[in-house]
Coordinates of C-alpha atoms and ligand atoms in Angstrom, one line a residue:
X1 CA 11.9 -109.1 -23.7
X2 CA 11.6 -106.2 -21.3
X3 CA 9.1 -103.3 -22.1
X4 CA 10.5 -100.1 -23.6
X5 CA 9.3 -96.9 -25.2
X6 CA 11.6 -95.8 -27.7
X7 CA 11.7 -91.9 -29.2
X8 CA 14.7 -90.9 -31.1
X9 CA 13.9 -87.4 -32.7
X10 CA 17.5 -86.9 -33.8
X11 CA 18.2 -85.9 -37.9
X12 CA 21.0 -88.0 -39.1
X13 CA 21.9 -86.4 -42.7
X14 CA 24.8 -89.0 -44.0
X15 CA 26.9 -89.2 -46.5
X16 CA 30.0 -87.7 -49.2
X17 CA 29.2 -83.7 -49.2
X18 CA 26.4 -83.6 -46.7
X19 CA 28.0 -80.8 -44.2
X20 CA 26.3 -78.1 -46.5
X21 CA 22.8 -79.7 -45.4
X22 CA 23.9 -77.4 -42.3
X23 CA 22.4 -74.0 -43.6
X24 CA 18.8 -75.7 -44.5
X25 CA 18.5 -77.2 -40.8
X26 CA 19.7 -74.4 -38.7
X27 CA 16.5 -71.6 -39.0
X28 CA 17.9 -68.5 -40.9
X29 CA 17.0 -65.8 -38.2
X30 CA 18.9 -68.2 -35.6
X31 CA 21.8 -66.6 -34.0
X32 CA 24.6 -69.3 -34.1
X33 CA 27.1 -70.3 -31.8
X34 CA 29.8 -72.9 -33.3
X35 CA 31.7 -74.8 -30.9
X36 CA 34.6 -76.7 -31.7
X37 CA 38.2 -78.4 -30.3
X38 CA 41.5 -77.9 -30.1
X39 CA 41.7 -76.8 -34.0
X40 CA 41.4 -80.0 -35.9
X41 CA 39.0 -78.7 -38.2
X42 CA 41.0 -75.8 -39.3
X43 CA 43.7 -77.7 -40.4
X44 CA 41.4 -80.5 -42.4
X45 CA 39.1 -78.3 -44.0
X46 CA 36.0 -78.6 -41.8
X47 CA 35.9 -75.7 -40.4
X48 CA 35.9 -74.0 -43.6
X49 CA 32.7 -76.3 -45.3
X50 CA 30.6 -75.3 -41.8
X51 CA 31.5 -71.2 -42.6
X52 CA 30.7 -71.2 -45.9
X53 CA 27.2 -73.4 -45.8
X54 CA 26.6 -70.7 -42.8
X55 CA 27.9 -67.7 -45.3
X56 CA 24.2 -66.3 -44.8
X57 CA 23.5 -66.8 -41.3
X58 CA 24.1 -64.7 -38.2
X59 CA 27.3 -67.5 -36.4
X60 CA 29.9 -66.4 -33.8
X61 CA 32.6 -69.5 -33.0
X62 CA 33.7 -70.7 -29.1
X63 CA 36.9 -72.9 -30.0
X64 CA 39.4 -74.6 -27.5
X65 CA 36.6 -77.3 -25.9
X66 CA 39.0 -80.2 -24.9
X67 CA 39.3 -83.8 -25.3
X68 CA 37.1 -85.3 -22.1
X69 CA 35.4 -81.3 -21.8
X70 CA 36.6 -79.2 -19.1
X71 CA 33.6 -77.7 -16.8
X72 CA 35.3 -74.4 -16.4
X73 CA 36.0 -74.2 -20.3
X74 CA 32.3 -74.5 -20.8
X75 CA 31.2 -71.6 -18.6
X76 CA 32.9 -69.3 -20.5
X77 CA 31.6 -70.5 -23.8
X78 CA 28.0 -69.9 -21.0
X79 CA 28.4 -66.2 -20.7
X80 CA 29.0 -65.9 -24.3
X81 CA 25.2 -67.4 -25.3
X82 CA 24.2 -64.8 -22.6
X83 CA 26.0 -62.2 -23.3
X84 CA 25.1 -62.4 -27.2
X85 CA 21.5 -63.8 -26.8
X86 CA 22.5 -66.9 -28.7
X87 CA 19.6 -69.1 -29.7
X88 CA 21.1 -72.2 -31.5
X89 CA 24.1 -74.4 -30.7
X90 CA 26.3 -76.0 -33.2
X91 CA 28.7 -78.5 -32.3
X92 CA 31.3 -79.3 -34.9
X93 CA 33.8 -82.0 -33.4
X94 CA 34.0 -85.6 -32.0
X95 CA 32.1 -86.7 -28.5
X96 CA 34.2 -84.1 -26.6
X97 CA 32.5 -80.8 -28.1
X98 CA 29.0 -82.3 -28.8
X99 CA 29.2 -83.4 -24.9
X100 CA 30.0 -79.9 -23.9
X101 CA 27.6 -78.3 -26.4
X102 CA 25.0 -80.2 -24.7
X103 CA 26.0 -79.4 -21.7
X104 CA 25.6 -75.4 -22.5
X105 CA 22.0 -76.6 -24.2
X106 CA 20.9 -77.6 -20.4
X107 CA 23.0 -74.7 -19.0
X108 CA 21.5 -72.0 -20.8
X109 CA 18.0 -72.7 -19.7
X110 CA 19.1 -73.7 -16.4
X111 CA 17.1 -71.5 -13.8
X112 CA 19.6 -72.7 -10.5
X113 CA 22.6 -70.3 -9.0
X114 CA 25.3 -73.4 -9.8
X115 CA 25.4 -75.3 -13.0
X116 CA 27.6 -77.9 -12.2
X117 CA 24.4 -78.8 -10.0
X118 CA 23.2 -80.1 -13.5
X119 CA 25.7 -83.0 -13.2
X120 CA 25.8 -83.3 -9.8
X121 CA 22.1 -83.8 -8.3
X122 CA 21.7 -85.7 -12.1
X123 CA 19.5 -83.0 -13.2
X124 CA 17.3 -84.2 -15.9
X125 CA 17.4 -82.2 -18.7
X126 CA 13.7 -81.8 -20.2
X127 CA 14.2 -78.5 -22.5
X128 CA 17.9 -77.5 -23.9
X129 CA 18.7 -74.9 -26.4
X130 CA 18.8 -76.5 -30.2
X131 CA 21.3 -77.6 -31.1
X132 CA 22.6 -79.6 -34.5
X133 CA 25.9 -81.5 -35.0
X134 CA 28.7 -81.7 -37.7
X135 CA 30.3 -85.3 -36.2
X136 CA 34.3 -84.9 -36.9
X137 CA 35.2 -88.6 -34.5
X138 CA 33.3 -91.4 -35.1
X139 CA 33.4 -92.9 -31.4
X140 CA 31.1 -92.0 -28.5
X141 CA 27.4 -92.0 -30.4
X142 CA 26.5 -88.5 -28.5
X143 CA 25.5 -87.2 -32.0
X144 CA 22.4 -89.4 -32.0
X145 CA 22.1 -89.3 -28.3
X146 CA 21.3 -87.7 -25.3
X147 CA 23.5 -88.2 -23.1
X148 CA 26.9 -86.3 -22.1
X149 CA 30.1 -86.4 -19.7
X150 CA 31.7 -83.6 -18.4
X151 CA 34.9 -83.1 -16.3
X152 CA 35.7 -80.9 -13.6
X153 CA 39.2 -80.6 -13.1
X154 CA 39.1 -79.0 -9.4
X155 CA 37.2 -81.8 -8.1
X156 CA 38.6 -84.1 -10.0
X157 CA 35.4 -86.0 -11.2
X158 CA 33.6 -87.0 -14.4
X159 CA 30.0 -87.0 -14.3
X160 CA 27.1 -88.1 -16.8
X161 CA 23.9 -85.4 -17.6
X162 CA 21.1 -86.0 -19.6
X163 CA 17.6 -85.7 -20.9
X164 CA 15.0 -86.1 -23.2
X165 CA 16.1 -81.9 -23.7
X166 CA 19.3 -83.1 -25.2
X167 CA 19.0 -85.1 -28.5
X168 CA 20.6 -83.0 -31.6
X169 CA 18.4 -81.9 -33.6
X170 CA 20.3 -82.9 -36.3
X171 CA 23.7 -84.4 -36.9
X172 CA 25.6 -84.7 -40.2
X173 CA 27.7 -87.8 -40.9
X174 CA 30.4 -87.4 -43.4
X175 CA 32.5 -90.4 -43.6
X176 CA 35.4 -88.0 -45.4
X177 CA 36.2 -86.7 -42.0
X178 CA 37.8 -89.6 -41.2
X179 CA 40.7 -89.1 -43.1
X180 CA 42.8 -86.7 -41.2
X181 CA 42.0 -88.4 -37.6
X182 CA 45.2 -90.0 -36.2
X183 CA 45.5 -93.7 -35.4
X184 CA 45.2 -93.1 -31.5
X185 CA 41.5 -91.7 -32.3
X186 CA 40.3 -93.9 -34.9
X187 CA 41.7 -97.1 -32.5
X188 CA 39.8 -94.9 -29.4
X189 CA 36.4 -95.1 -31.3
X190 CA 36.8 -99.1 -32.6
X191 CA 36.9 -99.6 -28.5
X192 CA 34.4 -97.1 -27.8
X193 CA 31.8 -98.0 -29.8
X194 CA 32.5 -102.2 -29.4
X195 CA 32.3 -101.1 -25.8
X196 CA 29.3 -99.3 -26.1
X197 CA 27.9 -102.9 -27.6
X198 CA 29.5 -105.1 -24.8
X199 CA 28.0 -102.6 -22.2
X200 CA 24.3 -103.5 -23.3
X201 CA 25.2 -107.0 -24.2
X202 CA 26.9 -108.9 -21.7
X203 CA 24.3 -109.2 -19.2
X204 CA 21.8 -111.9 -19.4
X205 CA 20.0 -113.6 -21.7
X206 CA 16.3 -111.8 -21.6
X207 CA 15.3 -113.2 -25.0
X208 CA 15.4 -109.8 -27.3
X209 CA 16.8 -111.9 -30.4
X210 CA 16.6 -109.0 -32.5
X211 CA 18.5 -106.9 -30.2
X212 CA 20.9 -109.5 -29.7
X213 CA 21.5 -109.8 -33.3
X214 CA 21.6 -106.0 -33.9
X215 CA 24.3 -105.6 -31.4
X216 CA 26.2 -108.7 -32.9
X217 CA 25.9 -107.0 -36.5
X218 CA 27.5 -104.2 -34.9
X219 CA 30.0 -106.2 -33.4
X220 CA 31.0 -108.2 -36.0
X221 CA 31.0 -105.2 -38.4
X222 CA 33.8 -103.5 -36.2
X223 CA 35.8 -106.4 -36.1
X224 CA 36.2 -107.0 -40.0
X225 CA 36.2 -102.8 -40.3
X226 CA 38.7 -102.0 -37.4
X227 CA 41.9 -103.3 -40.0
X228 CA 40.7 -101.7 -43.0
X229 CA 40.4 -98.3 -41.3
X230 CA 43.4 -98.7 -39.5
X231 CA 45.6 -99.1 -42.4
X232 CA 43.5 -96.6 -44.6
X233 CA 41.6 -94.0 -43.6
X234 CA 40.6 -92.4 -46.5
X235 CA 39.2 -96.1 -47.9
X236 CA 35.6 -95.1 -47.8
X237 CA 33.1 -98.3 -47.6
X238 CA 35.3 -98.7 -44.4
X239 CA 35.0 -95.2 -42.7
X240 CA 31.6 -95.2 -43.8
X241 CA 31.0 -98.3 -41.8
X242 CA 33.4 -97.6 -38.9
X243 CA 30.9 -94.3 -38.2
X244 CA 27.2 -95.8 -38.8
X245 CA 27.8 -98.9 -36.4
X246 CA 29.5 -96.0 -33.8
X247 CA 26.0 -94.0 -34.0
X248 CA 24.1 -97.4 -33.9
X249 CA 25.9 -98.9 -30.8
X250 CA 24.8 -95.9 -28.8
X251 CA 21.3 -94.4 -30.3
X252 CA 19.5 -96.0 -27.7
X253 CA 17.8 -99.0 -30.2
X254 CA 20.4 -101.9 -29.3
X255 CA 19.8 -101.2 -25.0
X256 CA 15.3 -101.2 -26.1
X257 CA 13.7 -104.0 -23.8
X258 CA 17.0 -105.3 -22.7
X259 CA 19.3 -105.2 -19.3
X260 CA 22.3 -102.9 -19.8
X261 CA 25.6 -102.9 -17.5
X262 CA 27.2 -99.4 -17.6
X263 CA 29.5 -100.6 -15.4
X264 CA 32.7 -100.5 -16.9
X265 CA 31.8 -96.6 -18.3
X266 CA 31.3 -95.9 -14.1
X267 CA 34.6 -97.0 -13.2
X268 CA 36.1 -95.7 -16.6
X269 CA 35.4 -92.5 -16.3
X270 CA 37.0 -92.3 -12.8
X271 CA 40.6 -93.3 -14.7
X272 CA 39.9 -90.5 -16.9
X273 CA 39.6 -87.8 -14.4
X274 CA 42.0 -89.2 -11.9
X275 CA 45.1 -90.1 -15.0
X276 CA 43.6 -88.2 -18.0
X277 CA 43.8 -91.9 -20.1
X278 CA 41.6 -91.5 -22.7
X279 CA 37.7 -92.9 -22.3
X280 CA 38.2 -95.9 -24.7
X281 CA 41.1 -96.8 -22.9
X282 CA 39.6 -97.0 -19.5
X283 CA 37.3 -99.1 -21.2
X284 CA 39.8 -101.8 -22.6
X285 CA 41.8 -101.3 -19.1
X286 CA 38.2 -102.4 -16.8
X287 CA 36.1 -104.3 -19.5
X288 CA 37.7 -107.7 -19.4
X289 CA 38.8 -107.6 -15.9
X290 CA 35.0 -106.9 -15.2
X291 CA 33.8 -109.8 -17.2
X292 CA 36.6 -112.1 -15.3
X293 CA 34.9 -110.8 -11.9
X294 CA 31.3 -111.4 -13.1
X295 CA 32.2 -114.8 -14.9
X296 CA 29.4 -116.6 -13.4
X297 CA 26.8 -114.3 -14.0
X298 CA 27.5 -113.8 -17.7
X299 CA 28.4 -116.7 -18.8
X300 CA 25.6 -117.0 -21.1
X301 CA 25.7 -113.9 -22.6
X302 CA 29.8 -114.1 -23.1
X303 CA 29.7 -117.8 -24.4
X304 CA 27.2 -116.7 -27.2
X305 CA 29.2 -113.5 -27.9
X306 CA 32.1 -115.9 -28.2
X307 CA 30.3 -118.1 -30.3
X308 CA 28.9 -116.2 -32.7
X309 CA 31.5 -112.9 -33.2
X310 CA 34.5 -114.8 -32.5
X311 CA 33.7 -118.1 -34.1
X312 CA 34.3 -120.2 -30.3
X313 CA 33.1 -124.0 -31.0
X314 CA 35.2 -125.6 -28.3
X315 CA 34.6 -125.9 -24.8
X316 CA 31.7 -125.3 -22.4
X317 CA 29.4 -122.2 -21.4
X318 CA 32.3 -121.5 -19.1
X319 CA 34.9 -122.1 -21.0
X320 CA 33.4 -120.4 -24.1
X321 CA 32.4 -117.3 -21.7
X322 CA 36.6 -117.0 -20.9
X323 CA 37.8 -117.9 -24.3
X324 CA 35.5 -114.4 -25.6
X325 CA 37.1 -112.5 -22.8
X326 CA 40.3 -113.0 -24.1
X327 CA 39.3 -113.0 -27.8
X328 CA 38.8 -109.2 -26.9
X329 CA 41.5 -108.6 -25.0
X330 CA 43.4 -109.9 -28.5
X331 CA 41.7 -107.4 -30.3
X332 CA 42.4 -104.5 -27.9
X333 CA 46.1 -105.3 -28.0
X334 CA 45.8 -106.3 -32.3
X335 CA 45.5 -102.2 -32.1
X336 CA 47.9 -101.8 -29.9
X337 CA 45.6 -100.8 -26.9
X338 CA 46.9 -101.6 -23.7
X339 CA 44.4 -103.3 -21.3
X340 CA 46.6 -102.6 -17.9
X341 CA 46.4 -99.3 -15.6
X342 CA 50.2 -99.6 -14.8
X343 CA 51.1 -98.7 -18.4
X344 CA 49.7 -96.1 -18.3
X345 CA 50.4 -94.2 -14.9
X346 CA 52.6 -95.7 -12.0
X347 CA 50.7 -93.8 -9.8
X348 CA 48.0 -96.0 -9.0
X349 CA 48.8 -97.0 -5.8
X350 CA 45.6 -96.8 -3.1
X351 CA 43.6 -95.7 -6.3
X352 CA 40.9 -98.8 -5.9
X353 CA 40.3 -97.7 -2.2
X354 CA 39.8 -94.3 -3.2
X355 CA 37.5 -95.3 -5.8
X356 CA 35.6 -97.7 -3.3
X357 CA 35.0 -94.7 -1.1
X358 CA 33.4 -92.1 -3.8
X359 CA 31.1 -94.9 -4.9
X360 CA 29.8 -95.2 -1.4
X361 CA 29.7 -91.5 -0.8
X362 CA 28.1 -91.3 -4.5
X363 CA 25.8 -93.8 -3.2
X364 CA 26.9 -95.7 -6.2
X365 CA 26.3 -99.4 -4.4
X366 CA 24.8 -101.2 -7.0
X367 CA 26.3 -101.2 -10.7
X368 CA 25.4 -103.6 -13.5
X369 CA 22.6 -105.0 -14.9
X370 CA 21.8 -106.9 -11.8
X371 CA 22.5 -104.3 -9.1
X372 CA 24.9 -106.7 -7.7
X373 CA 28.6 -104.5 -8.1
X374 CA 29.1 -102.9 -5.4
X375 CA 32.1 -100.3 -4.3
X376 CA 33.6 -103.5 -2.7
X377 CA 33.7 -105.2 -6.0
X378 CA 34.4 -102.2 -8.1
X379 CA 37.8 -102.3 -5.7
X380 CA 38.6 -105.6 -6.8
X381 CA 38.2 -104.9 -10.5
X382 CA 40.3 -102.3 -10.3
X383 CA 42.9 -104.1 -8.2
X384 CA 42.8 -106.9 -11.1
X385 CA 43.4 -104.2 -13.8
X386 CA 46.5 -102.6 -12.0
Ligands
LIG401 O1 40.1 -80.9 -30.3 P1 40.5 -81.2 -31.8 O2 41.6 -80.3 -32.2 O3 39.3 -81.1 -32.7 O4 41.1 -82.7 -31.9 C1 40.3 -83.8 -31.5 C2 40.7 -84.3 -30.1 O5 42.0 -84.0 -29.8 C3 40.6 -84.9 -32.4 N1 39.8 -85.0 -33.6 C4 38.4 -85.0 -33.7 N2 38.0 -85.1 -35.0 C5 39.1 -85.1 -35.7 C6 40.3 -85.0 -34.9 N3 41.5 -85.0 -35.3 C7 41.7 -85.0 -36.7 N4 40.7 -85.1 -37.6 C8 39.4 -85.2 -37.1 N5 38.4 -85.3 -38.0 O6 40.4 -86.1 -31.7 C9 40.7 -85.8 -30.3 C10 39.7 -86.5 -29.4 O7 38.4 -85.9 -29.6 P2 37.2 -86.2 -28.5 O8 36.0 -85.5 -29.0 O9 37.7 -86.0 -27.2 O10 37.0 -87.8 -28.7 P3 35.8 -88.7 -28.6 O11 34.8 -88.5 -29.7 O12 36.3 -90.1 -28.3 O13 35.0 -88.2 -27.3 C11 35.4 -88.6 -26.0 C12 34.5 -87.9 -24.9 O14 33.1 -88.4 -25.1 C13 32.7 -88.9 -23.9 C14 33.9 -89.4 -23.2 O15 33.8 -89.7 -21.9 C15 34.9 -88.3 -23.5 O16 34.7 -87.3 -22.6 N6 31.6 -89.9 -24.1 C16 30.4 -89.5 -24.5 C17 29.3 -90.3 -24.6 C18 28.0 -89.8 -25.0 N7 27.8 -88.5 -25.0 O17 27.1 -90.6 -25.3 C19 29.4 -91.8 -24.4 C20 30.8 -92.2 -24.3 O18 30.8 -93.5 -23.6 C21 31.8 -91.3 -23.7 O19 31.7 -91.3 -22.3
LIG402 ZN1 32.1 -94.8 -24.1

């Protein structure tokens, strides 16, 4: 096992009827700012629990963050904390808004003339505005992280932030939210959060068995969840399942003392901003194809993934590591996720070589847990996944 330190300060308040807990978590001479989506939660009720557990405080709303959060969105909701001397965040939505609310949490302290700088020269965030969470997606485990993506549309790119500055302070976990999300989201977070597993799994073997098993609880739990949820999502046990192993696969504990990859998320993210394809299907779309290209180096890890989530007996380390890959390609398609780039865009033509170039201007040359995928390969995954 690798060393680690491990801090995780964020609240998690779960459970039936918990979005009230708001009020006694947010200090009462805070001035608010609630940040939300597209309008989801006015049409399920949401918005209306967060107002009325808020009924005594000071709260002004910033709605209209969108999916994969738009830069230029954000700085508006910016001059509003100015302009009104805002002095707590609350982020009531799926990984979309929480990223953005964190992303105004590092902005609003940020002493330099050009916020996107934040993402750009990967400033660390060490101090961020507070900021709690009402989680409305189960998916990207941003409410018990701190981490964030953000998209600028003029340039085209997708960048990570982060910082010790941007854990929630607290989150609340309702499984009832699930109810109203549509398939295409709930089938998004499945892939997300096994993704999120894979990512810090599929490496090499660095003898955390704990970890190992953690991540393989997770996994396994997703599997048997993912059809339940699918066909019901009001069927509690299963929703609140689906959203504790989401928060678990990416609160930091499962990636403590282990390699991680991150791979697949790097390239991902640049399908996102160059096709808009939603994140969890960039994932299923480079994920396999990745684990194809870097057969020999994860065989281990993939064989006993294949053993013990999907059962494999037959075959060896090889052949068990390539039986897994396709296992999860199965269970991709089983909810009707497609796992190739041309359905979703035909426009993908010269799209690896572009990629291959902003890695090496990025200085992005070596990805994965071994630092051994370069721009060179990343062109070849992405060539595979066409
Ligand atoms: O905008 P509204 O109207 O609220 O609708 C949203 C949105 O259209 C809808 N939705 C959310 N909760 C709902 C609901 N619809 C009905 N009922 C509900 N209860 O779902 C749509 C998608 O929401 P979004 O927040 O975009 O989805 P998700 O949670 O998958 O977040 C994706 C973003 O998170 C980033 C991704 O890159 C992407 O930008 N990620 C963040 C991570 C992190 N911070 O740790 C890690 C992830 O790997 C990921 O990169
Ligand atoms: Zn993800």
């Amino acid at each position: 096992m690798l060393n680690f330190e491990y801090k995780n300060p964020t609240k998690i308040i779960f459970g039936k009827g918990q979005i009230e807990k708001v009020a006694s978590e947010i200090p009462t001479d805070a001035k608010v700012l609630m940040l939300y989506g597209g309008g989801s939660i006015k049409k399920n009720g949401i918005y209306n629990q967060v107002i009325n557990a808020l009924s005594k405080h000071e709260v002004l709303e910033f709605g209209g963050i969108e999916a994969n959060p738009k830069y230029h969105t954000l700085l508006k909701a910016l001059e509003v904390i100015k302009s009104e001397n805002i002095t707590f965040l609350l982020a009531v939505g799926g990984g979309s808004v929480i990223d953005g609310t964190k992303f105004l949490s590092s902005a609003a302290l940020y002493e330099g003339a050009n916020p996107w700088d934040i993402l750009k020269k990967s400033i660390r965030t060490e101090v961020g505005m507070p900021f709690g969470t009402v989680l409305t997606l189960p998916a990207t485990g941003s409410e018990m992280n701190s981490g964030a993506v953000i998209s600028n549309e003029e340039t085209k790119e997708k960048l990570g932030m982060g910082g010790p500055g941007l854990f929630p302070q607290f989150s609340v976990l309702d499984p009832q939210v699930i109810a109203s999300i549509p398939k295409r989201q709930i089938v998004n977070g499945i892939t997300d959060a096994f993704t999120h597993v894979l990512e810090q799994y599929i490496t090499y073997p660095a003898g955390a068995h704990l970890q190992d098993r953690i991540a393989e609880g997770i996994l396994q739990t997703l599997v048997e969840t993912a059809p339940k949820i699918i066909k019901d999502t009001t069927d509690y046990e299963a929703a609140s399942n689906f959203m504790w192993c989401c928060t678990m696969a990416l609160n930091g504990l499962i990636q403590k003392g282990v390699p991680t990859d991150w791979a697949t998320h790097g390239i991902g993210h640049e399908l996102t901003a160059a096709y808009e394809i939603d994140h969890a299907r960039t994932l299923a779309i480079i994920g396999p194809n990745l684990y194809r290209f870097k057969l020999e180096q994860k065989k281990e890890k993939l064989a006993q993934y294949g053993e013990r989530v999907w059962g494999i007996t037959s075959g060896n380390t090889i052949e068990k590591a390539e039986q897994a890959i396709e296992k999860t390609v199965e269970f991709f398609h089983d909810m009707e996720i497609s796992t190739q780039l041309s359905d979703y865009t035909k426009d993908y033509k010269g799209f690896a070589q572009l990629i291959k170039s902003r890695f090496e201007e990025r200085g992005w040359g070596a990805l994965g847990e071994r630092k051994d995928i370069t721009p060179s390969d990343v062109e070849k995954i992405i060539e595979m996944s066409y």
